[in-house]
Short mmCIF file of C-alpha atoms in Angstrom, two decimals:
data_model
loop_
_atom_site.label_atom_id
_atom_site.label_comp_id
_atom_site.label_asym_id
_atom_site.label_seq_id
_atom_site.Cartn_x
_atom_site.Cartn_y
_atom_site.Cartn_z
CA MET S 1 180.08 112.36 78.79
CA LYS S 2 182.95 111.15 80.66
CA LYS S 3 184.58 108.68 79.45
CA LEU S 4 184.23 105.71 81.66
CA ILE S 5 186.77 103.41 82.50
CA THR S 6 186.61 100.45 79.46
CA PHE S 7 188.07 97.31 81.89
CA ILE S 8 185.21 96.03 83.09
CA VAL S 9 187.64 93.54 84.67
CA VAL S 10 189.05 95.94 86.89
CA LEU S 11 185.42 98.37 87.96
CA PHE S 12 183.99 94.99 89.03
CA SER S 13 185.97 94.22 91.76
CA THR S 14 185.82 97.68 93.09
CA PHE S 15 184.52 98.10 96.42
CA ILE S 16 182.16 101.25 95.82
CA PHE S 17 178.54 99.97 94.75
CA ALA S 18 176.75 102.06 93.59
CA GLN S 19 173.15 101.38 94.29
CA THR S 20 171.50 104.06 92.58
CA GLN S 21 171.82 105.97 88.88
CA ASP S 22 169.99 108.27 86.59
CA LEU S 23 169.38 107.41 82.98
CA TYR S 24 168.93 110.01 81.24
CA SER S 25 172.91 111.24 82.82
CA LEU S 26 174.87 108.70 81.28
CA ALA S 27 175.22 110.27 78.13
CA LYS S 28 173.96 113.22 76.17
CA GLY S 29 171.88 110.93 73.19
CA ASP S 30 167.85 110.09 73.90
CA TYR S 31 166.97 107.87 75.83
CA LEU S 32 165.88 104.67 73.73
CA GLY S 33 166.23 101.40 75.99
CA PHE S 34 167.44 99.36 79.41
CA ASN S 35 167.40 95.41 79.26
CA ALA S 36 169.53 92.62 82.14
CA LEU S 37 172.72 91.26 80.80
CA PHE S 38 172.49 87.44 81.75
CA ASP S 39 175.57 85.11 81.22
CA ASP S 40 174.81 82.02 78.96
CA ASN S 41 174.11 80.01 83.00
CA SER S 42 171.44 82.66 82.98
CA ASN S 43 173.39 84.85 85.93
CA LEU S 44 172.52 88.18 86.08
CA TYR S 45 175.28 89.98 84.98
CA GLY S 46 174.56 93.13 84.89
CA TYR S 47 172.66 96.06 82.71
CA ILE S 48 173.30 97.77 79.68
CA ALA S 49 171.61 100.78 78.36
CA LEU S 50 170.90 102.50 75.19
CA TYR S 51 170.96 106.34 73.89
CA GLY S 52 170.82 107.62 70.15
CA TYR S 53 172.06 110.33 68.65
CA GLY S 54 169.71 109.99 64.90
CA LYS S 55 170.63 110.15 61.01
CA SER S 56 174.73 110.29 60.96
CA GLY S 57 174.77 108.43 57.00
CA ASP S 58 172.88 107.94 54.63
CA LYS S 59 171.96 104.53 55.91
CA THR S 60 173.29 104.79 59.04
CA LYS S 61 172.50 106.39 63.19
CA LYS S 62 174.59 107.18 65.30
CA PHE S 63 174.34 105.29 69.36
CA GLU S 64 176.60 105.16 72.20
CA TYR S 65 175.47 102.35 75.01
CA VAL S 66 176.68 102.59 78.78
CA ILE S 67 177.40 98.97 80.21
CA LEU S 68 175.86 98.96 84.01
CA ASP S 69 177.42 96.10 86.11
CA LYS S 70 175.20 94.22 88.95
CA ASN S 71 175.20 97.75 91.36
CA LEU S 72 174.50 99.87 88.94
CA ASN S 73 177.88 101.37 88.66
CA PRO S 74 179.45 102.28 85.10
CA VAL S 75 181.31 100.27 83.33
CA ALA S 76 182.23 101.30 80.00
CA ASN S 77 180.61 102.27 77.12
CA LYS S 78 181.04 103.70 73.67
CA GLU S 79 179.70 105.93 70.59
CA PHE S 80 179.06 103.30 67.78
CA GLU S 81 177.23 103.88 64.05
CA GLY S 82 174.65 101.26 63.75
CA ASP S 83 172.07 101.27 59.90
CA ILE S 84 169.74 103.70 59.79
CA THR S 85 166.75 100.93 59.44
CA THR S 86 167.63 100.65 63.81
CA LYS S 87 165.00 101.26 66.30
CA ASP S 88 167.48 99.92 68.90
CA TYR S 89 169.07 97.31 69.93
CA PHE S 90 168.57 94.27 72.98
CA GLY S 91 171.62 93.61 74.14
CA TYR S 92 172.20 89.72 75.63
CA ILE S 93 175.67 87.72 76.10
CA ASP S 94 176.87 85.24 74.29
CA PHE S 95 177.92 81.59 74.63
CA ARG S 96 181.22 83.18 73.68
CA LYS S 97 181.28 86.00 77.10
CA LYS S 98 180.57 88.34 73.63
CA LEU S 99 177.77 91.15 74.48
CA VAL S 100 175.67 91.23 71.51
CA LEU S 101 173.36 93.86 70.22
CA TYR S 102 170.41 92.37 68.37
CA PRO S 103 168.80 95.23 66.67
CA THR S 104 164.91 96.22 66.60
CA THR S 105 163.15 97.02 63.25
CA ASP S 106 162.84 100.55 62.06
CA ARG S 107 160.95 99.97 58.97
CA PHE S 108 159.78 103.86 57.77
CA VAL S 109 163.26 105.87 57.98
CA VAL S 110 163.51 104.57 54.11
CA LYS S 111 160.96 104.11 50.67
CA ASP S 112 160.42 100.03 51.29
CA LYS S 113 162.08 99.47 47.91
CA ASP S 114 165.25 100.32 49.80
CA PHE S 115 164.47 98.46 53.47
CA PHE S 116 167.22 96.55 54.19
CA TYR S 117 167.30 94.76 57.87
CA PRO S 118 169.48 95.56 60.45
CA ARG S 119 172.54 93.94 61.69
CA SER S 120 173.72 93.15 64.80
CA LYS S 121 176.81 94.51 67.34
CA GLU S 122 178.81 92.39 68.67
CA ILE S 123 181.06 94.28 71.92
CA ASN S 124 184.01 92.64 73.32
CA LEU S 125 183.55 92.89 76.59
CA ALA S 126 187.67 93.20 77.83
CA GLU S 127 188.47 95.02 75.09
CA ASN S 128 185.45 97.69 75.16
CA SER S 129 185.30 97.13 70.82
CA ILE S 130 182.58 96.76 69.07
CA LYS S 131 181.84 95.62 65.25
CA ASN S 132 178.75 94.33 62.74
CA LYS S 133 178.39 90.65 64.27
CA ILE S 134 179.80 88.00 61.68
CA TYR S 135 177.60 85.70 60.48
CA TYR S 136 178.02 83.32 57.26
CA ASP S 137 176.22 82.21 53.63
CA TYR S 138 177.00 78.86 53.21
CA LYS S 139 177.24 77.65 49.39
CA ASP S 140 178.67 74.52 47.53
CA GLY S 141 180.82 73.96 50.05
CA LYS S 142 182.33 77.35 50.65
CA PHE S 143 181.31 79.95 53.57
CA THR S 144 181.63 83.69 52.99
CA GLU S 145 181.27 86.73 55.01
CA GLU S 146 178.08 88.44 55.18
CA THR S 147 178.88 92.29 54.00
CA GLU S 148 177.08 94.66 52.69
CA PRO S 149 172.65 93.97 54.19
CA LYS S 150 170.91 93.02 50.81
CA ASN S 151 167.57 95.05 50.75
CA VAL S 152 164.41 93.27 50.30
CA ARG S 153 163.27 93.92 46.35
CA ASP S 154 167.48 92.97 45.87
CA SER S 155 166.37 89.54 47.49
CA ARG S 156 162.52 89.18 46.88
CA LYS S 157 164.10 89.21 42.35
CA GLU S 158 167.13 86.72 43.61
CA ASP S 159 165.11 84.18 44.71
CA LYS S 160 161.83 84.26 41.88
CA ALA S 161 164.60 84.08 39.63
CA GLU S 162 166.59 81.12 41.04
CA LYS S 163 163.17 79.24 41.05
CA LYS S 164 162.33 80.06 37.73
CA LEU S 165 165.07 78.38 36.98
CA LYS S 166 165.88 75.89 39.33
CA GLY S 167 162.02 74.81 40.48
CA TYR S 168 163.38 75.41 44.31
CA ASN S 169 165.67 77.78 46.84
CA TYR S 170 168.29 76.82 48.51
CA ILE S 171 168.54 77.82 51.65
CA SER S 172 171.39 76.99 53.58
CA VAL S 173 171.80 78.21 58.33
CA VAL S 174 174.75 79.03 59.64
CA TYR S 175 175.09 78.21 63.23
CA GLU S 176 178.85 78.62 65.68
CA ILE S 177 178.19 76.62 68.24
CA LYS S 178 179.87 76.80 71.56
CA GLU S 179 180.96 72.94 71.02
CA GLY S 180 183.32 74.41 68.31
CA GLY S 181 183.44 75.60 65.07
CA PHE S 182 180.18 75.43 63.17
CA LEU S 183 176.24 73.37 62.17
CA VAL S 184 175.37 74.57 58.44
CA PHE S 185 171.34 73.81 58.38
CA GLU S 186 171.11 72.88 54.36
CA PHE S 187 167.68 71.79 52.13
CA ASN S 188 166.02 72.53 49.10
CA ASP S 189 162.39 74.77 48.80
CA TYR S 190 160.46 74.26 46.81
CA GLY S 191 157.71 76.49 48.98
CA ASN S 192 155.15 73.70 49.95
CA TYR S 193 157.84 70.74 50.45
CA THR S 194 161.69 70.75 51.40
CA ASN S 195 164.70 67.72 49.84
CA ASN S 196 168.35 67.07 49.56
CA GLU S 197 168.58 67.82 53.38
CA ASN S 198 172.01 67.91 54.98
CA LEU S 199 173.28 68.54 58.40
CA LEU S 200 176.39 69.31 58.81
CA ARG S 201 179.83 70.51 60.70
CA TYR S 202 182.58 71.98 60.73
CA ASP S 203 185.49 72.45 62.99
CA GLU S 204 186.75 76.22 63.35
CA ASN S 205 188.68 76.18 60.51
CA LYS S 206 186.22 75.79 58.28
CA ASN S 207 186.86 72.04 57.27
CA LEU S 208 184.17 69.55 57.27
CA LEU S 209 183.85 67.42 60.06
CA TRP S 210 181.14 65.39 58.85
CA THR S 211 177.59 65.89 57.41
CA TYR S 212 174.21 63.69 57.59
CA LYS S 213 171.72 63.57 55.58
CA TYR S 214 168.19 62.46 55.16
CA ASN S 215 164.95 63.80 53.97
CA THR S 216 166.96 63.16 50.31
CA GLU S 217 163.54 62.75 47.87
CA GLY S 218 160.83 64.79 50.18
CA ASN S 219 157.69 65.39 47.80
CA LYS S 220 154.55 66.73 49.15
CA LYS S 221 153.72 63.15 50.36
CA ASN S 222 156.28 61.86 52.55
CA SER S 223 159.47 63.80 54.38
CA GLU S 224 161.99 63.53 57.02
CA SER S 225 162.77 66.80 59.64
CA ILE S 226 164.79 66.98 62.28
CA ARG S 227 164.41 69.50 64.98
CA ILE S 228 167.96 70.09 67.41
CA PHE S 229 165.71 70.37 71.25
CA GLU S 230 169.84 70.72 73.07
CA LYS S 231 173.08 70.11 72.60
CA ASP S 232 176.63 69.11 74.70
CA GLU S 233 179.99 67.99 74.29
CA ASN S 234 178.64 64.55 73.59
CA TYR S 235 175.33 64.43 71.62
CA ILE S 236 172.86 66.39 69.83
CA TYR S 237 169.70 65.36 70.93
CA CYS S 238 166.96 66.29 68.33
CA ILE S 239 163.13 65.68 67.61
CA LEU S 240 163.36 63.05 64.06
CA THR S 241 159.90 63.48 61.98
CA LYS S 242 158.69 61.06 59.61
CA GLU S 243 155.71 61.36 57.28
CA VAL S 244 154.00 58.86 55.05
CA LYS S 245 151.49 59.20 53.17
CA ARG S 246 150.69 62.18 55.50
CA GLU S 247 150.51 60.35 58.72
CA LYS S 248 153.15 61.47 61.01
CA SER S 249 155.39 59.44 63.56
CA PHE S 250 158.03 60.84 66.57
CA PHE S 251 161.10 60.25 67.30
CA LEU S 252 164.30 60.87 69.92
CA GLN S 253 167.18 60.77 68.07
CA ILE S 254 170.64 61.11 69.93
CA MET S 255 173.48 61.73 66.91
CA ASP S 256 177.08 61.98 68.79
CA ILE S 257 178.40 65.38 68.46
CA LYS S 258 181.80 64.30 67.01
CA THR S 259 181.28 62.03 63.57
CA GLY S 260 177.82 62.65 63.53
CA LYS S 261 176.30 58.92 63.99
CA VAL S 262 172.33 58.39 64.68
CA VAL S 263 173.66 56.73 68.39
CA SER S 264 169.95 55.69 69.02
CA GLN S 265 166.31 56.19 67.67
CA GLN S 266 163.02 56.05 69.91
CA PRO S 267 160.02 56.35 69.36
CA ILE S 268 157.67 57.91 71.32
CA VAL S 269 154.16 57.53 71.67
CA GLY S 270 150.98 57.31 73.23
CA LEU S 271 150.39 61.14 72.59
CA SER S 272 148.95 63.09 69.71
CA LYS S 273 149.93 64.17 66.66
CA GLU S 274 149.42 68.24 68.49
CA SER S 275 151.55 67.39 71.05
CA LEU S 276 153.71 66.30 69.53
CA GLU S 277 154.34 68.61 67.27
CA ASN S 278 154.48 71.43 69.64
CA MET S 279 156.52 69.14 72.13
CA THR S 280 159.78 72.30 71.81
CA HIS S 281 157.98 75.24 72.30
CA VAL S 282 155.81 76.75 73.98
CA TYR S 283 152.96 79.63 73.08
CA SER S 284 151.02 82.04 75.49
CA TYR S 285 148.44 84.21 74.36
CA ILE S 286 150.70 86.20 72.31
CA GLU S 287 154.75 85.01 73.67
CA SER S 288 156.84 82.06 73.52
CA VAL S 289 157.95 80.60 76.52
CA ASP S 290 161.11 79.16 77.68
CA ASN S 291 159.64 75.02 78.65
CA ASP S 292 163.46 73.35 79.26
CA LYS S 293 166.15 73.12 81.69
CA THR S 294 169.85 71.22 81.30
CA PHE S 295 171.38 69.77 84.29
CA ASP S 296 174.18 67.65 84.68
CA ASP S 297 172.68 64.41 84.59
CA LYS S 298 168.94 65.39 82.57
CA ILE S 299 167.47 67.29 80.49
CA VAL S 300 163.72 67.96 81.49
CA MET S 301 161.12 69.80 78.97
CA VAL S 302 157.86 70.82 79.80
CA PHE S 303 154.63 71.16 76.79
CA LYS S 304 150.78 71.08 76.42
CA ASN S 305 148.91 67.67 76.12
CA TYR S 306 146.75 68.48 73.25
CA GLN S 307 143.20 66.88 72.24
CA ASN S 308 143.45 68.49 69.32
CA ILE S 309 144.91 71.28 67.24
CA PHE S 310 142.47 73.73 69.64
CA ARG S 311 142.18 71.95 73.00
CA HIS S 312 144.30 70.97 75.56
CA THR S 313 144.46 68.58 78.32
CA GLY S 314 147.34 69.80 80.27
CA PHE S 315 150.67 69.44 79.89
CA VAL S 316 153.51 66.61 79.94
CA ARG S 317 156.88 66.30 81.29
CA PHE S 318 160.10 64.50 79.03
CA VAL S 319 162.20 62.81 81.25
CA LEU S 320 165.53 62.73 79.26
CA ASP S 321 168.33 61.16 81.15
CA LYS S 322 171.92 61.75 79.83
CA LYS S 323 173.65 58.67 80.44
CA ASN S 324 171.58 56.19 80.09
CA LEU S 325 170.29 57.59 77.13
CA ASP S 326 166.78 57.01 77.68
CA PHE S 327 163.34 59.01 78.29
CA SER S 328 160.89 58.65 80.20
CA ILE S 329 157.06 60.94 79.71
CA GLN S 330 154.68 61.79 82.77
CA GLU S 331 151.66 63.70 82.30
CA LEU S 332 149.33 66.56 84.43
CA ASN S 333 145.11 67.47 83.90
CA TYR S 334 144.20 70.35 84.15
CA ILE S 335 141.25 68.46 85.59
CA ASP S 336 143.76 68.03 89.16
CA LEU S 337 143.86 71.38 89.79
CA LYS S 338 140.24 70.57 90.53
CA THR S 339 140.88 71.10 94.41
CA THR S 340 142.40 74.48 94.25
CA VAL S 341 139.74 75.81 91.24
CA PRO S 342 136.98 74.71 91.62
CA GLU S 343 135.17 76.20 88.11
CA ILE S 344 138.49 74.74 86.26
CA ASN S 345 137.56 71.78 83.67
CA GLU S 346 139.61 69.51 81.70
CA TYR S 347 140.87 72.31 79.42
CA GLY S 348 142.15 74.18 81.31
CA GLU S 349 138.48 76.48 81.14
CA VAL S 350 137.84 78.42 84.13
CA GLY S 351 134.06 79.58 83.53
CA SER S 352 133.00 83.47 81.48
CA GLY S 353 134.68 82.85 78.67
CA TYR S 354 138.76 82.37 80.01
CA ARG S 355 141.35 80.18 80.58
CA LEU S 356 144.32 79.50 82.17
CA ASP S 357 147.79 81.08 80.50
CA ILE S 358 150.35 79.33 80.73
CA LYS S 359 153.10 82.36 81.88
CA ASP S 360 156.31 80.57 82.74
CA PHE S 361 158.06 76.99 83.81
CA TYR S 362 160.44 76.35 87.08
CA PHE S 363 162.83 73.72 86.98
CA LEU S 364 164.41 72.86 91.07
CA GLU S 365 166.65 71.08 91.47
CA ASP S 366 165.15 67.60 92.46
CA GLY S 367 163.68 66.54 89.40
CA SER S 368 159.96 68.87 91.23
CA VAL S 369 158.24 71.82 88.31
CA GLY S 370 156.70 74.98 88.94
CA ILE S 371 153.42 75.91 86.82
CA LEU S 372 152.39 80.12 86.56
CA MET S 373 149.37 80.37 84.47
CA GLU S 374 147.39 83.01 84.49
CA LYS S 375 143.75 83.86 83.74
CA LEU S 376 142.87 84.96 81.17
CA LYS S 377 139.43 85.63 78.47
CA PRO S 378 141.16 86.81 74.76
CA GLU S 379 139.93 89.44 72.74
CA GLY S 380 137.22 88.96 70.42
CA GLU S 381 134.82 90.80 68.14
CA TYR S 382 133.11 92.16 70.90
CA ASN S 383 135.26 92.59 73.90
CA ALA S 384 138.91 93.33 74.65
CA PRO S 385 141.42 91.00 75.94
CA LYS S 386 141.22 90.41 80.01
CA THR S 387 142.75 89.05 82.40
CA THR S 388 142.41 87.94 86.14
CA ASP S 389 143.91 85.74 89.54
CA LEU S 390 147.26 83.90 88.38
CA VAL S 391 147.53 79.95 89.40
CA TYR S 392 150.36 78.43 90.58
CA ALA S 393 150.58 74.57 89.88
CA TYR S 394 153.67 71.94 91.83
CA THR S 395 154.73 68.75 91.29
CA ASP S 396 156.39 66.18 93.20
CA LYS S 397 159.91 64.76 91.65
CA ASP S 398 157.31 62.72 89.45
CA PHE S 399 155.03 65.29 87.77
CA LYS S 400 152.52 64.32 90.46
CA LEU S 401 150.88 67.27 92.00
CA SER S 402 152.04 68.68 94.94
CA GLY S 403 149.40 71.14 95.78
CA ALA S 404 147.91 74.78 93.95
CA LYS S 405 147.88 78.22 94.92
CA VAL S 406 145.70 81.18 93.95
CA PHE S 407 146.55 84.51 93.97
CA LYS S 408 143.56 86.78 93.36
CA LYS S 409 144.57 89.77 91.20
CA GLU S 410 141.88 92.50 89.79
CA LYS S 411 141.42 91.95 86.47
CA THR S 412 143.51 94.27 83.80
CA LYS S 413 141.88 95.31 80.19
CA TRP S 414 144.06 94.99 77.28
CA ALA S 415 147.81 95.38 78.49
CA ILE S 416 147.58 90.74 79.02
CA ASN S 417 151.31 90.79 79.11
CA ALA S 418 151.78 93.50 81.96
CA ASP S 419 150.92 92.04 85.52
CA TYR S 420 153.24 89.29 86.08
CA LEU S 421 157.46 90.57 85.71
CA PHE S 422 160.20 88.06 86.35
CA SER S 423 161.29 84.88 88.27
CA GLN S 424 164.19 83.93 90.15
CA TYR S 425 166.12 80.14 91.08
CA LEU S 426 167.20 80.70 95.51
CA ASN S 427 169.59 78.75 97.47
CA ASP S 428 171.23 77.16 93.93
CA GLY S 429 167.97 76.24 92.35
CA LYS S 430 165.73 74.53 94.87
CA ASP S 431 163.40 77.51 95.76
CA VAL S 432 161.83 79.77 93.42
CA VAL S 433 160.53 83.90 94.09
CA PHE S 434 158.30 85.12 90.83
CA PHE S 435 157.31 89.01 91.09
CA TYR S 436 154.22 90.31 90.02
CA ARG S 437 152.03 93.59 90.05
CA ASP S 438 148.18 94.75 90.77
CA LEU S 439 146.53 97.96 90.29
CA GLN S 440 144.10 97.82 93.90
CA LYS S 441 141.94 99.97 94.91
CA ASP S 442 142.83 101.11 98.76
CA GLU S 443 139.70 99.98 101.18
CA ASN S 444 140.54 103.22 103.13
CA THR S 445 141.39 106.05 101.21
CA LYS S 446 139.51 104.14 97.55
CA GLU S 447 142.66 105.82 95.52
CA LYS S 448 143.95 102.32 93.46
CA ASN S 449 147.66 102.48 93.37
CA TRP S 450 150.31 99.97 91.75
CA ASN S 451 151.58 97.78 94.38
CA LEU S 452 154.05 95.14 93.19
CA PHE S 453 153.32 91.03 94.92
CA ILE S 454 156.84 88.82 95.59
CA ASN S 455 156.49 85.43 95.87
CA THR S 456 158.73 82.94 97.27
CA LEU S 457 158.67 78.75 97.30
CA ILE S 458 160.61 77.77 99.88
CA ASN S 459 160.92 74.23 100.97
CA GLY S 460 157.49 73.49 99.36
CA GLN S 461 156.50 76.80 101.86
CA PHE S 462 154.64 80.00 99.93
CA ASN S 463 155.38 82.85 101.77
CA GLN S 464 154.34 86.99 100.05
CA GLU S 465 155.35 90.54 100.01
CA LYS S 466 153.80 93.63 99.19
CA VAL S 467 155.07 96.96 98.23
CA GLN S 468 153.69 99.27 96.92
CA ILE S 469 155.08 100.64 93.98
CA SER S 470 152.43 103.40 92.28
CA GLU S 471 152.73 106.21 89.92
CA LYS S 472 153.65 109.39 92.02
CA ASP S 473 153.16 112.66 90.78
CA ASN S 474 153.06 111.13 87.44
CA PHE S 475 155.92 109.24 88.00
CA THR S 476 156.05 105.64 86.12
CA VAL S 477 157.98 102.98 88.53
CA ILE S 478 159.25 99.72 86.38
CA PRO S 479 160.24 96.76 88.44
CA TYR S 480 163.32 94.75 87.79
CA VAL S 481 165.02 91.60 87.88
CA ALA S 482 168.70 92.56 90.21
CA LYS S 483 170.89 90.00 92.25
CA ASP S 484 169.37 88.08 94.54
CA GLY S 485 167.84 89.63 97.79
CA TYR S 486 167.01 92.59 95.78
CA ILE S 487 165.37 93.70 92.68
CA LEU S 488 165.45 96.74 90.48
CA LEU S 489 162.70 99.62 89.98
CA ARG S 490 163.23 102.98 87.30
CA GLU S 491 161.13 105.15 87.93
CA PHE S 492 160.46 107.87 85.26
CA ASN S 493 159.11 110.33 84.25
CA GLU S 494 159.56 111.18 79.99
CA LYS S 495 158.42 115.21 79.98
CA GLU S 496 160.42 116.13 82.85
CA LYS S 497 163.13 114.11 81.58
CA PHE S 498 163.19 112.61 84.64
CA ASN S 499 164.67 108.40 84.63
CA LYS S 500 166.53 106.82 87.02
CA ILE S 501 167.07 103.29 88.26
CA ARG S 502 167.46 102.12 92.02
CA LEU S 503 168.19 98.50 94.15
CA GLU S 504 166.09 98.36 96.66
CA ARG S 505 166.34 95.38 99.21
CA LEU S 506 164.14 92.49 99.24
CA ASN S 507 162.86 90.57 102.65
CA TYR S 508 163.20 87.01 102.56
#
């Protein structure tokens, strides 16, 4: 392959825009994968394609990346060495404007006793250079760079020996942060409990700025823990959990990021223990769902409202005012959807073993929230998991239900995460568009075709466009997110070495 120009800034200014691209022709290696790239403000940056050339050493494989801009112009490529336990990579851009290649693991290329977890790579976009992403170990106030990865067998031996000697394992985790420097968590892990926990902040030169101590005497019945859910140039925002004789209480704790001092600690009450334990993360049937968004003046988080560990009755919205550091909580119940979804009960069950499963949240600029759900029948002893219709509920700025809409969809078995695709904000975050596909039978020809549905909610009004994207002559078509006003379609057939992507303009 001819070398591509490596100065991305120059190429992004070109007036020659490619609207199609052949992924098989971009490199000589075996095609491994393709994904969209977003900057730290969730704006689409471009795309990355990965290719493999096989084993290159006892512990290495050879790979190549190709970076495309939003218009599918190739702007950079490079061959590189990765760990042999790497299957492929997923690319993302971090807060330092570096492109990180996060590996997926291949456990079958080495013997179990020799297995080690592969390392991430880091691409400098301005220079088109690649290196191992630097991670740090921390102990006794000192940072050391992780270099050679330890195999799992040796790591387990070390942990076992330490536990036998001390009665616990010392654990530390180091995070580089966009506010400058590092945050470090450290604690002693006894297996059933932890104690002597510290949160520390270091500057860019690894000089200690402050230490926050907590859970100093934790045991099986009494403990403290903190979960950081956001931070900025002023504060670190945490959920503090205190357990005394197995009774838990929860607090919003806000710390000064410059000094580590606690500036606010407010109890969070009126919700079940299960709701508060799970407020910083939401899971669908098989994966996690992003459940918060930070605005200039507030942080908004939506999570499930659990009655107990087995049942939840709807959703809770948590809004933190970044100016006065106060918060508010509002609830939205499944039963509020009764007018639109007559069969629903208070636990989100919609008849015949189906229930509503969360797919996505949309946080709009005016404070309103959209919640997309899908009717799901979980896998049973004698039945496959199934999904049918999508249900979109949307609220006003006070989290009161403004309306809901059911999107009829054919039943899907086994591939329960295949129909809903992705979404984008429109008009500077005021509106939203989301995409799903459905395999439908044509009333006239009786043939089944895959159709793409493009759904917009603009100024409170729904609109839907349908585009046929069915397989043709054994070619598979997969939609991807694209620049505003477009969608990217990947059409491929592995046997015929056909793998092309193209941009299509949307009609909204």
